[in-house]
C-alpha cells in the first residue's frame, strides 16, 4: 500500500450524532469515494473521535485504497480531508 496505494477524495455519508454531554464518539463512519475506474464505492469503518475532531455527515474526507482491489474494505483507510501522503493515514 505504501508504494501502490491510491489516495482519493471522499464524502462522509453517515456518522452518528453524539449526545451533547459526550466527550467524543466511538462508532461507524460511512464514506463514499470514486475509484480510478470511475466506480462509486462506499466503505464503513469504526473509529474514535474527540468531540472537537468529530466530522459530520456531508463533510469531506480522504481515503487510501488498493487500486487492484478497491472493493476490499480491509485495504481501505479513511483520513481527514486534505490528506495527501500515506503518512497522513497512520
PDB file of C-alpha atoms in Angstrom:
ATOM      1  CA  UNK A   1       0.000   0.000   0.000  1.00  0.00           C
ATOM      2  CA  UNK A   2       2.874   2.378   0.682  1.00  0.00           C
ATOM      3  CA  UNK A   3       4.056   2.242  -2.929  1.00  0.00           C
ATOM      4  CA  UNK A   4       0.891   1.413  -4.836  1.00  0.00           C
ATOM      5  CA  UNK A   5      -1.980   2.711  -2.716  1.00  0.00           C
ATOM      6  CA  UNK A   6      -4.164   5.437  -4.219  1.00  0.00           C
ATOM      7  CA  UNK A   7      -5.493   8.457  -2.371  1.00  0.00           C
ATOM      8  CA  UNK A   8      -8.948   9.744  -3.333  1.00  0.00           C
ATOM      9  CA  UNK A   9     -11.288  12.472  -2.146  1.00  0.00           C
ATOM     10  CA  UNK A  10     -14.278  11.135  -0.225  1.00  0.00           C
ATOM     11  CA  UNK A  11     -17.520  12.349   1.314  1.00  0.00           C
ATOM     12  CA  UNK A  12     -18.861  11.341   4.711  1.00  0.00           C
ATOM     13  CA  UNK A  13     -22.324   9.973   4.012  1.00  0.00           C
ATOM     14  CA  UNK A  14     -23.149   8.820   7.542  1.00  0.00           C
ATOM     15  CA  UNK A  15     -21.735   9.257  11.026  1.00  0.00           C
ATOM     16  CA  UNK A  16     -23.697   9.076  14.267  1.00  0.00           C
ATOM     17  CA  UNK A  17     -24.505  12.279  16.087  1.00  0.00           C
ATOM     18  CA  UNK A  18     -23.386  12.349  19.670  1.00  0.00           C
ATOM     19  CA  UNK A  19     -25.155  13.338  22.844  1.00  0.00           C
ATOM     20  CA  UNK A  20     -24.433  16.952  23.847  1.00  0.00           C
ATOM     21  CA  UNK A  21     -22.800  15.760  27.051  1.00  0.00           C
ATOM     22  CA  UNK A  22     -20.492  13.256  25.358  1.00  0.00           C
ATOM     23  CA  UNK A  23     -16.783  13.934  25.032  1.00  0.00           C
ATOM     24  CA  UNK A  24     -16.493  12.017  21.776  1.00  0.00           C
ATOM     25  CA  UNK A  25     -17.584   9.081  19.695  1.00  0.00           C
ATOM     26  CA  UNK A  26     -16.573   5.512  19.087  1.00  0.00           C
ATOM     27  CA  UNK A  27     -18.698   4.485  16.143  1.00  0.00           C
ATOM     28  CA  UNK A  28     -19.055   3.622  12.490  1.00  0.00           C
ATOM     29  CA  UNK A  29     -18.462   6.144   9.731  1.00  0.00           C
ATOM     30  CA  UNK A  30     -19.574   5.634   6.126  1.00  0.00           C
ATOM     31  CA  UNK A  31     -17.778   7.388   3.285  1.00  0.00           C
ATOM     32  CA  UNK A  32     -18.221   7.433  -0.475  1.00  0.00           C
ATOM     33  CA  UNK A  33     -15.349   7.713  -2.946  1.00  0.00           C
ATOM     34  CA  UNK A  34     -14.780   7.072  -6.634  1.00  0.00           C
ATOM     35  CA  UNK A  35     -12.009   4.644  -7.571  1.00  0.00           C
ATOM     36  CA  UNK A  36      -9.629   5.078 -10.516  1.00  0.00           C
ATOM     37  CA  UNK A  37     -12.022   3.125 -12.763  1.00  0.00           C
ATOM     38  CA  UNK A  38     -14.786   5.665 -12.068  1.00  0.00           C
ATOM     39  CA  UNK A  39     -16.795   3.302  -9.844  1.00  0.00           C
ATOM     40  CA  UNK A  40     -18.531   4.861  -6.816  1.00  0.00           C
ATOM     41  CA  UNK A  41     -17.743   2.917  -3.670  1.00  0.00           C
ATOM     42  CA  UNK A  42     -18.910   3.135  -0.076  1.00  0.00           C
ATOM     43  CA  UNK A  43     -16.945   1.909   2.892  1.00  0.00           C
ATOM     44  CA  UNK A  44     -17.763   1.663   6.590  1.00  0.00           C
ATOM     45  CA  UNK A  45     -15.105   1.807   9.265  1.00  0.00           C
ATOM     46  CA  UNK A  46     -15.193   2.084  13.020  1.00  0.00           C
ATOM     47  CA  UNK A  47     -13.258   4.957  14.504  1.00  0.00           C
ATOM     48  CA  UNK A  48     -12.812   7.100  17.558  1.00  0.00           C
ATOM     49  CA  UNK A  49     -13.017  10.902  17.631  1.00  0.00           C
ATOM     50  CA  UNK A  50     -12.850  13.556  20.303  1.00  0.00           C
ATOM     51  CA  UNK A  51     -15.785  15.978  20.269  1.00  0.00           C
ATOM     52  CA  UNK A  52     -13.685  18.765  18.735  1.00  0.00           C
ATOM     53  CA  UNK A  53     -12.437  16.493  15.919  1.00  0.00           C
ATOM     54  CA  UNK A  54     -15.761  14.816  15.125  1.00  0.00           C
ATOM     55  CA  UNK A  55     -16.749  15.202  11.462  1.00  0.00           C
ATOM     56  CA  UNK A  56     -20.359  15.461  10.337  1.00  0.00           C
ATOM     57  CA  UNK A  57     -22.388  13.884   7.560  1.00  0.00           C
ATOM     58  CA  UNK A  58     -21.617  15.825   4.385  1.00  0.00           C
ATOM     59  CA  UNK A  59     -18.052  16.708   5.405  1.00  0.00           C
ATOM     60  CA  UNK A  60     -15.127  15.934   3.141  1.00  0.00           C
ATOM     61  CA  UNK A  61     -12.694  13.113   3.913  1.00  0.00           C
ATOM     62  CA  UNK A  62      -9.943  11.244   2.071  1.00  0.00           C
ATOM     63  CA  UNK A  63      -9.397   7.524   1.535  1.00  0.00           C
ATOM     64  CA  UNK A  64      -6.329   5.439   0.851  1.00  0.00           C
ATOM     65  CA  UNK A  65      -7.168   2.234  -1.018  1.00  0.00           C
ATOM     66  CA  UNK A  66      -5.655  -0.612  -3.007  1.00  0.00           C
ATOM     67  CA  UNK A  67      -6.348   0.186  -6.692  1.00  0.00           C
ATOM     68  CA  UNK A  68      -6.078  -3.505  -7.630  1.00  0.00           C
ATOM     69  CA  UNK A  69      -8.788  -4.449  -5.106  1.00  0.00           C
ATOM     70  CA  UNK A  70     -10.842  -1.292  -4.473  1.00  0.00           C
ATOM     71  CA  UNK A  71     -13.739  -3.372  -3.154  1.00  0.00           C
ATOM     72  CA  UNK A  72     -11.600  -4.854  -0.349  1.00  0.00           C
ATOM     73  CA  UNK A  73     -12.721  -2.897   2.711  1.00  0.00           C
ATOM     74  CA  UNK A  74      -9.849  -4.239   4.798  1.00  0.00           C
ATOM     75  CA  UNK A  75      -7.454  -2.378   2.466  1.00  0.00           C
ATOM     76  CA  UNK A  76      -9.198   0.997   2.725  1.00  0.00           C
ATOM     77  CA  UNK A  77      -8.252   3.650   5.260  1.00  0.00           C
ATOM     78  CA  UNK A  78     -10.176   6.849   5.951  1.00  0.00           C
ATOM     79  CA  UNK A  79      -8.327  10.048   6.717  1.00  0.00           C
ATOM     80  CA  UNK A  80      -9.183  13.677   7.202  1.00  0.00           C
ATOM     81  CA  UNK A  81      -9.916  15.912   4.240  1.00  0.00           C
ATOM     82  CA  UNK A  82      -6.773  17.144   2.560  1.00  0.00           C
ATOM     83  CA  UNK A  83      -4.658  14.075   3.339  1.00  0.00           C
ATOM     84  CA  UNK A  84      -2.046  13.846   0.603  1.00  0.00           C
ATOM     85  CA  UNK A  85       0.503  11.310   1.787  1.00  0.00           C
ATOM     86  CA  UNK A  86       0.315   7.783   3.037  1.00  0.00           C
ATOM     87  CA  UNK A  87       1.743   9.006   6.358  1.00  0.00           C
ATOM     88  CA  UNK A  88      -1.491  11.018   6.856  1.00  0.00           C
ATOM     89  CA  UNK A  89      -3.333   7.710   7.289  1.00  0.00           C
ATOM     90  CA  UNK A  90      -1.152   6.270  10.050  1.00  0.00           C
TER      91      UNK A  90
END
